[in-house]
mmCIF file of C-alpha atoms and ligand atoms in Angstrom:
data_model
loop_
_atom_site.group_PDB
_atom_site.id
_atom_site.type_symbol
_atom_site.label_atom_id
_atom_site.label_comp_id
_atom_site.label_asym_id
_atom_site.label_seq_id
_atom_site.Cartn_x
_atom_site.Cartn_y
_atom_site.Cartn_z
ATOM 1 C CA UNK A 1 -100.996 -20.784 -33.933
ATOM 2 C CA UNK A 2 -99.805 -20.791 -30.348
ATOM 3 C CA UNK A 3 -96.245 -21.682 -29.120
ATOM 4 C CA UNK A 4 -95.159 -22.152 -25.309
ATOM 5 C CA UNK A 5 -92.056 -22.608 -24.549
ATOM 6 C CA UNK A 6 -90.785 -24.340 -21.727
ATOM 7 C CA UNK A 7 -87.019 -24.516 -20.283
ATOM 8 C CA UNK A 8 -86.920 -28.159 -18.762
ATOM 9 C CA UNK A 9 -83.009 -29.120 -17.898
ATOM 10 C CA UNK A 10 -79.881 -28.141 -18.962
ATOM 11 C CA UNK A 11 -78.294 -31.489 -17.624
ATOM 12 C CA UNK A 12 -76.891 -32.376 -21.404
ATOM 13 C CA UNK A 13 -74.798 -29.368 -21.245
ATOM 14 C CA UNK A 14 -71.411 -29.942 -22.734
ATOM 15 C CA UNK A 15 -68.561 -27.342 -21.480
ATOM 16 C CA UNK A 16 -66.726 -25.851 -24.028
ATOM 17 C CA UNK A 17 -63.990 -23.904 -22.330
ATOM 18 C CA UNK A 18 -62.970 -20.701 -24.925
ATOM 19 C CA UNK A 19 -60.416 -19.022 -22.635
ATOM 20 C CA UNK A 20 -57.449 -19.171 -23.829
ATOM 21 C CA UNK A 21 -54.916 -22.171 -22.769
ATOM 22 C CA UNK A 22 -54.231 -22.042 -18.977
ATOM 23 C CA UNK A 23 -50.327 -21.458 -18.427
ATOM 24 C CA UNK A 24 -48.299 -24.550 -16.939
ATOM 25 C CA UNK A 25 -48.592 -24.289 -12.877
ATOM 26 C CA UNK A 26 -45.377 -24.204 -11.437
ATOM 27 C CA UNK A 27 -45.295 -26.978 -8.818
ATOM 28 C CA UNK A 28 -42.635 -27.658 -5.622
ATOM 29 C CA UNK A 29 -41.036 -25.378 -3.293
ATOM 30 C CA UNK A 30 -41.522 -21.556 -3.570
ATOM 31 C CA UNK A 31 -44.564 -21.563 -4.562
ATOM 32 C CA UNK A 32 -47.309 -19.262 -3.658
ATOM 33 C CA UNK A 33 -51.250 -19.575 -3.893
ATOM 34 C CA UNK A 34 -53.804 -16.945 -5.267
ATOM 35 C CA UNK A 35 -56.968 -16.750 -6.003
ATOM 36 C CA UNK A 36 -58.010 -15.461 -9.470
ATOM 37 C CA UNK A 37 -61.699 -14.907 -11.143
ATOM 38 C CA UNK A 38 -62.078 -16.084 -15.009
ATOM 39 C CA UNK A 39 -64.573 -15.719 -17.258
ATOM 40 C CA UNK A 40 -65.932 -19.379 -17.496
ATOM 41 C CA UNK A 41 -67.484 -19.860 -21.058
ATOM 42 C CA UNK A 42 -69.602 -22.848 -22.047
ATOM 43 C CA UNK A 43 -72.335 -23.826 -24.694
ATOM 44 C CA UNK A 44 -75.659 -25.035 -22.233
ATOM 45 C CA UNK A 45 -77.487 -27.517 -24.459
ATOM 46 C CA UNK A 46 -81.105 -27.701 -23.083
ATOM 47 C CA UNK A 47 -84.413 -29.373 -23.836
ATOM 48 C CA UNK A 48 -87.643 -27.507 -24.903
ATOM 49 C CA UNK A 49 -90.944 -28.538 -24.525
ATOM 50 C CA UNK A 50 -93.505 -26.492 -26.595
ATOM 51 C CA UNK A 51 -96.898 -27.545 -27.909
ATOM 52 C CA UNK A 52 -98.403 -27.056 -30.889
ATOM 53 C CA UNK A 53 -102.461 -26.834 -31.292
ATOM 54 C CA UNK A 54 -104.255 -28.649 -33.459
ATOM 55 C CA UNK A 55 -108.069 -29.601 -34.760
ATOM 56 C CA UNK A 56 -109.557 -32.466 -34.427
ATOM 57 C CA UNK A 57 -113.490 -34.423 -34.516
ATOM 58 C CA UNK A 58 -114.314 -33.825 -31.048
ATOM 59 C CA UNK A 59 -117.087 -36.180 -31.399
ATOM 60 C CA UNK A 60 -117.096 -37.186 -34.954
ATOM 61 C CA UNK A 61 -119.147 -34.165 -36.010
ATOM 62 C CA UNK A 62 -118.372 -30.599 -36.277
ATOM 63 C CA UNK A 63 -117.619 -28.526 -35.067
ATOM 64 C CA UNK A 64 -113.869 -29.992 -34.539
ATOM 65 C CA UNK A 65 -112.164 -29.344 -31.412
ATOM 66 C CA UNK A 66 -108.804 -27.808 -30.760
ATOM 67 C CA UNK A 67 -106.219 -30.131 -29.053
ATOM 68 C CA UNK A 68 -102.596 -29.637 -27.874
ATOM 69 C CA UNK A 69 -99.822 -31.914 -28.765
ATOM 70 C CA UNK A 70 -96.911 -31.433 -26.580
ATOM 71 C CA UNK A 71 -92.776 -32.451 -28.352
ATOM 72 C CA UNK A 72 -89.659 -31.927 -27.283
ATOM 73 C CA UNK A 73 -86.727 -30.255 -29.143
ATOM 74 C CA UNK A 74 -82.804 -29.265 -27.894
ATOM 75 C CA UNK A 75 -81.773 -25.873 -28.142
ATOM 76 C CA UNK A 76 -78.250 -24.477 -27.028
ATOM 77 C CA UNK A 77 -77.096 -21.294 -25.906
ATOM 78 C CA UNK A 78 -73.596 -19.947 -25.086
ATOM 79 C CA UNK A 79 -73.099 -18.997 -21.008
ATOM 80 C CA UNK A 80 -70.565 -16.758 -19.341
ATOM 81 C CA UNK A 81 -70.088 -16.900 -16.087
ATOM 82 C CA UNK A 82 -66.882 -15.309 -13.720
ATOM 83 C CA UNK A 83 -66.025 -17.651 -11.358
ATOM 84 C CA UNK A 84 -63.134 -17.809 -8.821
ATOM 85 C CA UNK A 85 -59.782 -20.594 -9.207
ATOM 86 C CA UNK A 86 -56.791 -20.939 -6.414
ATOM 87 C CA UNK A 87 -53.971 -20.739 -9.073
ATOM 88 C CA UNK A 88 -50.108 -21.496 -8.169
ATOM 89 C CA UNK A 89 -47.741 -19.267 -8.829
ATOM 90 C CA UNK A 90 -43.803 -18.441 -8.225
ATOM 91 C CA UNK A 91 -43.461 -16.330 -5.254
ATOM 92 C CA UNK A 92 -41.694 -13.114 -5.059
ATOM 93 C CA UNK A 93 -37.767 -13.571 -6.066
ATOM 94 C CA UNK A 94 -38.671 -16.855 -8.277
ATOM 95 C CA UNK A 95 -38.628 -17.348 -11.829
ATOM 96 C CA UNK A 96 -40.971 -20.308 -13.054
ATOM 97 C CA UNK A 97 -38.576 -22.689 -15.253
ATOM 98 C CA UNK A 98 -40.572 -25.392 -16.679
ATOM 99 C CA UNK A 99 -43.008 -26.596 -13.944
ATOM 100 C CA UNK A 100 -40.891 -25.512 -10.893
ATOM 101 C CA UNK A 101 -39.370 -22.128 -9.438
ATOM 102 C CA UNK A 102 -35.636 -21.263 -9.777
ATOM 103 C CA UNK A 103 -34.509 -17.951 -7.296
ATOM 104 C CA UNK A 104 -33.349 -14.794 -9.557
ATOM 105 C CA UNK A 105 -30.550 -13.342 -8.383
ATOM 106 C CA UNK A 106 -30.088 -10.004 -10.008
ATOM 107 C CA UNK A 107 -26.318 -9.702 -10.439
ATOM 108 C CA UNK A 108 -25.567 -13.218 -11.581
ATOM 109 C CA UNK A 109 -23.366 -15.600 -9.492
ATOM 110 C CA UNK A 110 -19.894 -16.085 -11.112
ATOM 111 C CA UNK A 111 -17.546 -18.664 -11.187
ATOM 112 C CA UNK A 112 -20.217 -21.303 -11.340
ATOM 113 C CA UNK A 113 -21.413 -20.178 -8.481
ATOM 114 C CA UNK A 114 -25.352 -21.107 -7.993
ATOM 115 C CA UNK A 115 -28.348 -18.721 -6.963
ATOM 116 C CA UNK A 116 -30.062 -20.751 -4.001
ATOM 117 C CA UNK A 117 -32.280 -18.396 -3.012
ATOM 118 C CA UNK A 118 -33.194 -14.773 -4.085
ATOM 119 C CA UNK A 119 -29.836 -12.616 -4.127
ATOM 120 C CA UNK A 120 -27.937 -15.417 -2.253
ATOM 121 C CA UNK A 121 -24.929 -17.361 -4.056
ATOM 122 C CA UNK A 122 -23.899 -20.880 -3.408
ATOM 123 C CA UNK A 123 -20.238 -19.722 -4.259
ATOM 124 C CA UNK A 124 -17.415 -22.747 -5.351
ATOM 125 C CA UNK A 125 -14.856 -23.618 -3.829
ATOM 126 C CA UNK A 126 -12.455 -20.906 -3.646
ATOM 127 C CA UNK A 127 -14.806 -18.140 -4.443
ATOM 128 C CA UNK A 128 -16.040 -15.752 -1.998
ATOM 129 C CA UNK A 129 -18.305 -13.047 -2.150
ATOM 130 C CA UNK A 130 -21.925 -11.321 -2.463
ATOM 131 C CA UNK A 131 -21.711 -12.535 -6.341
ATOM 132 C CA UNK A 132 -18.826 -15.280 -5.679
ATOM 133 C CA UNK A 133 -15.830 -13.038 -8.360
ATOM 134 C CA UNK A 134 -13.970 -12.892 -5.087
ATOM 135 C CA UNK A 135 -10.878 -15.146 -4.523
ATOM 136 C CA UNK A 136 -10.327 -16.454 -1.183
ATOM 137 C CA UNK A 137 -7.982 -14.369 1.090
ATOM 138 C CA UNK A 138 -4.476 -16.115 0.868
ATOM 139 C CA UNK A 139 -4.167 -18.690 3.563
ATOM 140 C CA UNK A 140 -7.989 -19.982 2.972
ATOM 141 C CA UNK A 141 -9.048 -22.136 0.383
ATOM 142 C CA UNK A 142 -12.381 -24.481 -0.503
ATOM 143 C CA UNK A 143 -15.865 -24.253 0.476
ATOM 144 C CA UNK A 144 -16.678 -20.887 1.777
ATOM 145 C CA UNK A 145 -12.904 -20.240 2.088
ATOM 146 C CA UNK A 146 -13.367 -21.913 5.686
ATOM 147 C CA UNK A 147 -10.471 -24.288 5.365
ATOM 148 C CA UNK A 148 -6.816 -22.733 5.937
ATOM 149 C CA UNK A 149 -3.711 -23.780 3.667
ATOM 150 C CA UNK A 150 -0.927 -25.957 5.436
ATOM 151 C CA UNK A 151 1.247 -24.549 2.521
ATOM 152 C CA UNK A 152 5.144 -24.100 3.906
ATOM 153 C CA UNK A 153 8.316 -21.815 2.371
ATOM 154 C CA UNK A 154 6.511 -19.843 -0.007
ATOM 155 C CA UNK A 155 4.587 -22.594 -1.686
ATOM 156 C CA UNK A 156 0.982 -21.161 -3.440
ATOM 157 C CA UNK A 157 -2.177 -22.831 -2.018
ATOM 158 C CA UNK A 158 -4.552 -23.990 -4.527
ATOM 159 C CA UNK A 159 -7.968 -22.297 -3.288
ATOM 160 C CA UNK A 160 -10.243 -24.571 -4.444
ATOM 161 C CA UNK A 161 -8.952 -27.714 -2.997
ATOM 162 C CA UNK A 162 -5.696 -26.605 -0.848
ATOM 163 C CA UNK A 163 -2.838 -28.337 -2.737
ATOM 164 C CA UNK A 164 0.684 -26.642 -2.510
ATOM 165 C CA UNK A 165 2.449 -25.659 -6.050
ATOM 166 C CA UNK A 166 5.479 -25.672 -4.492
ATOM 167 C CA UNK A 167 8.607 -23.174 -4.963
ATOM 168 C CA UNK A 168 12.093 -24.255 -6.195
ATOM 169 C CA UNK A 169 13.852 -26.127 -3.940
ATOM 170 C CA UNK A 170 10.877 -27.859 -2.159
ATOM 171 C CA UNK A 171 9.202 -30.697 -1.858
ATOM 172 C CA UNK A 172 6.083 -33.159 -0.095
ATOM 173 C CA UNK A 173 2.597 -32.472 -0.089
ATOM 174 C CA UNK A 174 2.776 -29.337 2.245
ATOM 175 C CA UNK A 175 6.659 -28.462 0.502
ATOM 176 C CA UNK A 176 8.112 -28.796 3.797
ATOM 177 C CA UNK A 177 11.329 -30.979 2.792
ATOM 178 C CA UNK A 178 13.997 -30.112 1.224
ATOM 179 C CA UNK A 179 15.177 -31.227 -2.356
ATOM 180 C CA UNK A 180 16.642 -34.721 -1.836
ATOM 181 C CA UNK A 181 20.826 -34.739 -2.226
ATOM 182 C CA UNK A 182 21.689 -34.130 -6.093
ATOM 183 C CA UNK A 183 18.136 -32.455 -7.212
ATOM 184 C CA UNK A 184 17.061 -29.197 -7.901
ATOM 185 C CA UNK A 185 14.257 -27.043 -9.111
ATOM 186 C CA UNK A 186 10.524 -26.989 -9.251
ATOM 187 C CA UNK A 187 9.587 -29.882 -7.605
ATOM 188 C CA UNK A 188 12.949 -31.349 -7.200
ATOM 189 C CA UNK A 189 13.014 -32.671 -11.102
ATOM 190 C CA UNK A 190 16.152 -31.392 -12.007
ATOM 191 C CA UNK A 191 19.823 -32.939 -11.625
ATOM 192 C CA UNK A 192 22.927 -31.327 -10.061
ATOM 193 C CA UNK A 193 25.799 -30.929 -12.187
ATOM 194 C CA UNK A 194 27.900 -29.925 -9.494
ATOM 195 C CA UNK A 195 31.514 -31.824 -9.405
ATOM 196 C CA UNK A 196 34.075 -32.618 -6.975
ATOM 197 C CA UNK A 197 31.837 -32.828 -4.009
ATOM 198 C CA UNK A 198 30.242 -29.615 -4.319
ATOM 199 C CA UNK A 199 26.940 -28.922 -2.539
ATOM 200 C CA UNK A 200 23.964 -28.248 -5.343
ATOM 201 C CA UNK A 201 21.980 -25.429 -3.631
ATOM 202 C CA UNK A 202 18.470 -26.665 -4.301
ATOM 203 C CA UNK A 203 16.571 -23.594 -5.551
ATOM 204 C CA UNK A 204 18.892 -22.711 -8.116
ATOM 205 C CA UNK A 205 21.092 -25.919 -8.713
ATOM 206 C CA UNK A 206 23.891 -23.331 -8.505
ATOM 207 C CA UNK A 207 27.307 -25.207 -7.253
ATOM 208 C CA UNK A 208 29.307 -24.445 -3.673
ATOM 209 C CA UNK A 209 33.019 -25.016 -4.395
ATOM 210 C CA UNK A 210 34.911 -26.922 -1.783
ATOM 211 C CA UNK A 211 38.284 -25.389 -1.416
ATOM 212 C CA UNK A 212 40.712 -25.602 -3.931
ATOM 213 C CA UNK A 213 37.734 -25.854 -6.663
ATOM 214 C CA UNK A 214 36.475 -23.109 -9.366
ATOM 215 C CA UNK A 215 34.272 -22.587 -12.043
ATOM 216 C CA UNK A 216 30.170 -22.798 -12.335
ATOM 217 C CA UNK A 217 30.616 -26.901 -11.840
ATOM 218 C CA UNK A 218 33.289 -26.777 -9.669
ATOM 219 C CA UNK A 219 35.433 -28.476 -12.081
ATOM 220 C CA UNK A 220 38.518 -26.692 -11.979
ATOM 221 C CA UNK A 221 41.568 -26.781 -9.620
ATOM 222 C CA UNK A 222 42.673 -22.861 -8.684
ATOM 223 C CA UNK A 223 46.135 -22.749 -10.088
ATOM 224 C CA UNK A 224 47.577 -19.254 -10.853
ATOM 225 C CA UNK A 225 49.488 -19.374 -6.964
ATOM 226 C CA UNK A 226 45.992 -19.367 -5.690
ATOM 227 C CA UNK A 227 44.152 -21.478 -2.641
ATOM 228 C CA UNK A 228 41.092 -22.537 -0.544
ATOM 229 C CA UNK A 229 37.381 -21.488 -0.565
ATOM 230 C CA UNK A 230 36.862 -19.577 -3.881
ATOM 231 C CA UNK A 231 40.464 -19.622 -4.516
ATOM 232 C CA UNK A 232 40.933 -16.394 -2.391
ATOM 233 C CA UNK A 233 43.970 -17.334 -0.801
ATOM 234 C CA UNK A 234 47.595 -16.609 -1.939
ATOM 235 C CA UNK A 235 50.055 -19.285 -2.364
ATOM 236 C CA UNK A 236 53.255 -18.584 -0.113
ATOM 237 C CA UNK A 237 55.507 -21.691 -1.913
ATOM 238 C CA UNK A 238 58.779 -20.974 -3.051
ATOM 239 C CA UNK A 239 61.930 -22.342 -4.629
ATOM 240 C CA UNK A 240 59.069 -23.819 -7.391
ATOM 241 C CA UNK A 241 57.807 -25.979 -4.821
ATOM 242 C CA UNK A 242 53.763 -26.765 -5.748
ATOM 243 C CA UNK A 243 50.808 -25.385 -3.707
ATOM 244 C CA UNK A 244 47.771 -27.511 -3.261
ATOM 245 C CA UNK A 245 44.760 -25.827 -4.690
ATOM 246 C CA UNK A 246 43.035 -27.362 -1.062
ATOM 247 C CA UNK A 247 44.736 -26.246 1.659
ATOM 248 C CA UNK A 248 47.880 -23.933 0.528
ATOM 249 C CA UNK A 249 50.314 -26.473 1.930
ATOM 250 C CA UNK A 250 53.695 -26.912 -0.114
ATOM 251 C CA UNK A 251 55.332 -29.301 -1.725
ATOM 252 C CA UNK A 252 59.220 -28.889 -1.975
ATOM 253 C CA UNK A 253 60.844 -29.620 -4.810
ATOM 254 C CA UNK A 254 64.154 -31.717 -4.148
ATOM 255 C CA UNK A 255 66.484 -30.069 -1.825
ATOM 256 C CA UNK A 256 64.029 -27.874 0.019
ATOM 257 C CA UNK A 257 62.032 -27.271 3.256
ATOM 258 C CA UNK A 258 59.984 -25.815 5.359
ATOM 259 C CA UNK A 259 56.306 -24.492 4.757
ATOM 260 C CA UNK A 260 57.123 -22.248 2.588
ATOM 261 C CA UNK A 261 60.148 -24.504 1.371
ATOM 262 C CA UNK A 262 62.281 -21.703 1.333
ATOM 263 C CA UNK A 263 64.816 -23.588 3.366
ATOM 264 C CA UNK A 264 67.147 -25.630 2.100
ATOM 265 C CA UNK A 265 68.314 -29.583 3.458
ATOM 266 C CA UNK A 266 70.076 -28.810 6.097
ATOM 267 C CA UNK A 267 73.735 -30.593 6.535
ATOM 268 C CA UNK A 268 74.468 -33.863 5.302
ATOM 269 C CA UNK A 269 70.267 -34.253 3.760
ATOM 270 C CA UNK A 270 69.052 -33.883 0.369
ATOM 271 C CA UNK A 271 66.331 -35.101 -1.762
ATOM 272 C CA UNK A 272 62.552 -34.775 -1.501
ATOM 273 C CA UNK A 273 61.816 -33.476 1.905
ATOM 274 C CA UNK A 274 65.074 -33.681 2.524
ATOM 275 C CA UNK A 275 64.109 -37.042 3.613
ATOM 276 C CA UNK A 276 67.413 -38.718 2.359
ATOM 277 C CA UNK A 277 70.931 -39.042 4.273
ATOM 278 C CA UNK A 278 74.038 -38.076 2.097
ATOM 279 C CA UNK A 279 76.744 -40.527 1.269
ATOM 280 C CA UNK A 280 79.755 -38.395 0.673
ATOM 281 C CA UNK A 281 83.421 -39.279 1.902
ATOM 282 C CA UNK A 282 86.195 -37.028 2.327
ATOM 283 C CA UNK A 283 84.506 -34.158 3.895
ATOM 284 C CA UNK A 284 82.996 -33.814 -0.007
ATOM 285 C CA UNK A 285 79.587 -31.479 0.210
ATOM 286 C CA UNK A 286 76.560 -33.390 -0.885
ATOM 287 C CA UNK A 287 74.110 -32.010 -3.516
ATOM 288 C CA UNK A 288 70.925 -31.268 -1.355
ATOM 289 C CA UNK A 289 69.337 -31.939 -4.592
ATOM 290 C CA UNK A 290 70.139 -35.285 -6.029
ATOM 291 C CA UNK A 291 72.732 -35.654 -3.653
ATOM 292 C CA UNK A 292 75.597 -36.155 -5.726
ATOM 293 C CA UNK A 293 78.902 -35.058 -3.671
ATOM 294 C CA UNK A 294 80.984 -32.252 -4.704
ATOM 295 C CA UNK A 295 84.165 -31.873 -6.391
ATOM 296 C CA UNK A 296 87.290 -33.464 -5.291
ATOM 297 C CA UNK A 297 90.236 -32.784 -3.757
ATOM 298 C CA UNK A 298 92.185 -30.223 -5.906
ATOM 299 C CA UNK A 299 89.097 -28.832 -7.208
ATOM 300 C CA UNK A 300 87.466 -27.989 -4.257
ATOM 301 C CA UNK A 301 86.578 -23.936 -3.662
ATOM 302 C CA UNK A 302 86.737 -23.416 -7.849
ATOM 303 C CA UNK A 303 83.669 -25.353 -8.725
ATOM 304 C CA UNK A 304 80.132 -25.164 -9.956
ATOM 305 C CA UNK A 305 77.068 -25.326 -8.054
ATOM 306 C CA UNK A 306 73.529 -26.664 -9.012
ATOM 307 C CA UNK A 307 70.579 -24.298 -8.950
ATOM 308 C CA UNK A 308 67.131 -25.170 -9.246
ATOM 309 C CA UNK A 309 65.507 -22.250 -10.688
ATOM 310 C CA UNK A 310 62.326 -21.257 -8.481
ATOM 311 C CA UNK A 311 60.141 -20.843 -11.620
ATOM 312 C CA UNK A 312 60.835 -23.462 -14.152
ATOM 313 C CA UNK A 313 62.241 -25.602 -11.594
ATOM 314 C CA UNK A 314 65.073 -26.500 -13.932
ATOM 315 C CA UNK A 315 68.814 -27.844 -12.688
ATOM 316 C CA UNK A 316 70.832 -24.863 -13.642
ATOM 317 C CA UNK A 317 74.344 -25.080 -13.411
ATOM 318 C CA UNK A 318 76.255 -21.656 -12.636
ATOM 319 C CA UNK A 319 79.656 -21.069 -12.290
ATOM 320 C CA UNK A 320 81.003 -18.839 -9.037
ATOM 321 C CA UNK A 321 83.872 -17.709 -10.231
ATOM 322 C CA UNK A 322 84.289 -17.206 -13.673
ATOM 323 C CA UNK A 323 87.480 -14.858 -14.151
ATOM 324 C CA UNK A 324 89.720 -17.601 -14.009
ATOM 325 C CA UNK A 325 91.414 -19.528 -16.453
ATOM 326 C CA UNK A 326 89.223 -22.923 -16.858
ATOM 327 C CA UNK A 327 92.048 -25.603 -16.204
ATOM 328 C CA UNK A 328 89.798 -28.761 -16.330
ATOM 329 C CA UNK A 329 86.282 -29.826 -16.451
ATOM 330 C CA UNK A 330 85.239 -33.268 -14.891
ATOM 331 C CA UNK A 331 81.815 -34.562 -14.660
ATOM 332 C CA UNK A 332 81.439 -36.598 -11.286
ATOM 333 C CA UNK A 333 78.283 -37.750 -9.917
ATOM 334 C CA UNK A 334 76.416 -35.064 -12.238
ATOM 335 C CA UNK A 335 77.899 -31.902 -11.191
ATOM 336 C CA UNK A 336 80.292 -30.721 -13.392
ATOM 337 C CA UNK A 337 83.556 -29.905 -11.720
ATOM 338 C CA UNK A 338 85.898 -27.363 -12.791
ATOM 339 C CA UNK A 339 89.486 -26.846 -12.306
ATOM 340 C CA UNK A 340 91.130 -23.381 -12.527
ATOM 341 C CA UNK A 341 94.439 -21.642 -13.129
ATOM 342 C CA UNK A 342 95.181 -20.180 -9.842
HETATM 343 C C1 NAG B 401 5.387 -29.182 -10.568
HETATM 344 O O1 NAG B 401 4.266 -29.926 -10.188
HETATM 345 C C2 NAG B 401 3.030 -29.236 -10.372
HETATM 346 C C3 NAG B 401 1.945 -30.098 -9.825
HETATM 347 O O2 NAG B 401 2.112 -31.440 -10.165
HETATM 348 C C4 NAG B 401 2.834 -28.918 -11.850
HETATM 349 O O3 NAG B 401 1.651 -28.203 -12.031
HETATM 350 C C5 NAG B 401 4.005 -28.095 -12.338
HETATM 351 O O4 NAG B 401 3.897 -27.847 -13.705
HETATM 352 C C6 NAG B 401 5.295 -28.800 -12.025
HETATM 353 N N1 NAG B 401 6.389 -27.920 -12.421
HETATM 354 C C7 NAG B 401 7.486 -28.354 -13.043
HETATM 355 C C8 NAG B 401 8.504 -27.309 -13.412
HETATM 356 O O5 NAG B 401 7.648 -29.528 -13.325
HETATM 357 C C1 NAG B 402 46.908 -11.846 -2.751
HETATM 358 O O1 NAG B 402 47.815 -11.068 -3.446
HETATM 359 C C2 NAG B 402 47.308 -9.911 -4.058
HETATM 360 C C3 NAG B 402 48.418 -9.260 -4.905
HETATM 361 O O2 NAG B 402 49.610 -9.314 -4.278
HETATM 362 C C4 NAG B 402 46.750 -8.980 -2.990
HETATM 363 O O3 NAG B 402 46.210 -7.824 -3.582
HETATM 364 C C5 NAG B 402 45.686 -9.712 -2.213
HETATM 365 O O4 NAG B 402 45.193 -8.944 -1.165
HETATM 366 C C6 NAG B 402 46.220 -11.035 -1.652
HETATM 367 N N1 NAG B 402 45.157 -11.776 -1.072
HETATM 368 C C7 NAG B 402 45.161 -12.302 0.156
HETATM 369 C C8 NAG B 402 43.973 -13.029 0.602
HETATM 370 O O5 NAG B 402 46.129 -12.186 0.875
#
């Protein structure tokens, strides 16, 4: 038996592709070409033609002849072949995420700072720097610390967007104003407690006495013979005349005068300030106190005086003579009057 085989076509032939799945092409900016060779792998399905002898009458008698019959079968094969594909790829300094290329950066951008391209950070606002972990330099804040802070008396700039935490005692956008009158504090929130008219310093809410005022509120007068601003001053009154916590000045008690009122009425004047005119007839001396006259005729050089006492600022009565023989004791216009054995 003879076979003959002949190749005919391979046009049937179905590509199988064995090589492994293909990676996902990144797509997009950064993105480089190359060209790569594969092994290409695929089953060629072909058609043979052979024929196949056989005997037949030739001319109804022998001897037979020998004829050829030609039939067609498909045969396949499996085919290599190394071809060449332009493949996409990240380029140098890119990292394929998904389908498109993200920049490395090797030391990693802080602060939420983004890598833009390879070893470059897109730094925040208020970050600075090759890796964006530097602050801005005071004064700057924002985007590439290119803005400068408008910040006033000691106020801290925000970097990232330039507002002004102001410091005690200040306040407005930039902390250029002053605490309004009566508040204190971190942004002005707190209340002066100072009294009597005090000023309130506005960092502290600490009080500034007027004169004549003490204590952390101000609240109290000086007293103790003390006067003015911080009740440094000593008091000069006398004769238990009272000294305004203010100013120093005096005020006389009854029968006295002068600044100091350490003078007394002069003739013929008594009372407060000495303000009043004495009434006294007959040459009698008038009280410069309550101005009550003195003792009468036949009494006269052997009475008693009135005192006030300079501390308790009580009407004393004392005798000036007391070694002689009390005769009789009158009381006439409130001043006892003595008479003696002379
Ligand atoms: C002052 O205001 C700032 C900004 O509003 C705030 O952060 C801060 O806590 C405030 N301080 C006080 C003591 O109220
Ligand atoms: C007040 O008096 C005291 C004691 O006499 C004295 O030490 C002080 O210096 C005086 N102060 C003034 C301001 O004169």
């Amino acid at each position: 038996m003879h076979w003959s085989f002949i190749l005919v076509f391979a046009v049937l032939a179905t590509l199988i592709f064995i090589a492994e799945v293909s990676p996902l092409e990144p797509s997009g900016s950064n993105t480089c070409t190359k060209s790569v060779s594969y092994t290409k792998t695929q089953t060629v399905t072909y058609i043979v033609s052979a024929s196949k002898s056989y005997t037949t009458w030739c001319a109804s008698l022998p001897p037979r002849c020998t004829k050829y019959r030609t039939y067609y079968y498909t045969k396949s094969r499996i085919e290599s072949n190394t071809e060449q594909k332009i493949v996409r790829y990240c380029c140098s300094g890119y990292l394929q995420e998904d389908d498109h290329c993200t920049p490395i950066c090797t030391s990693s951008c802080n602060n939420q700072g983004t890598c833009v391209s390879p070893n470059i950070c897109d730094c925040n606002a208020g970050w600075m720097g090759s890796t964006c972990s530097t602050k801005c330099p005071e004064g700057r804040y924002g985007k590439g610390c290119s803005n400068k802070c408008v910040c006033k008396n000691g106020a801290t700039c925000n970097k990232v967007d330039g507002s002004c935490l102001c410091t005690s005692g200040w306040q407005g956008s930039n902390c250029g104003s002053k605490c309004n009158e009566g508040r204190f504090g971190q942004n002005c929130t707190q209340s002066c407690k100072c009294k009597n008219g005090a000023k309130c310093n506005a960092v502290d809410g600490s009080c500034d006495c007027p004169p004549g005022y003490k204590g952390k509120t101000c609240e109290e007068l000086c007293g103790n013979g003390k006067w003015g601003k911080s009740c440094f001053q000593n008091c000069s009154c006398m004769n238990g005349a009272k000294c305004l916590s203010a100013t120093g000045q005096c005020i006389c008690t009854p029968g006295w005068q002068g600044s100091n009122c350490d003078s007394k009425c002069d003739e013929g004047r008594f009372g407060q300030s000495c303000s009043e005119s004495c009434k006294c007839k007959n040459g009698a001396q008038c009280n410069a106190v309550d101005g009550s006259c003195d003792c009468p005729p036949g009494y006269k050089g052997k009475t008693t005086r009135l005192f006030i006492d300079a501390k308790s600022g009580k009407l004393l009565v004392r005798e000036r003579t007391s070694i002689l023989t009390l005769l009789e004791s009158v009381k006439r216009n409130g001043v006892i009057c003595r008479r003696f054995v002379m």
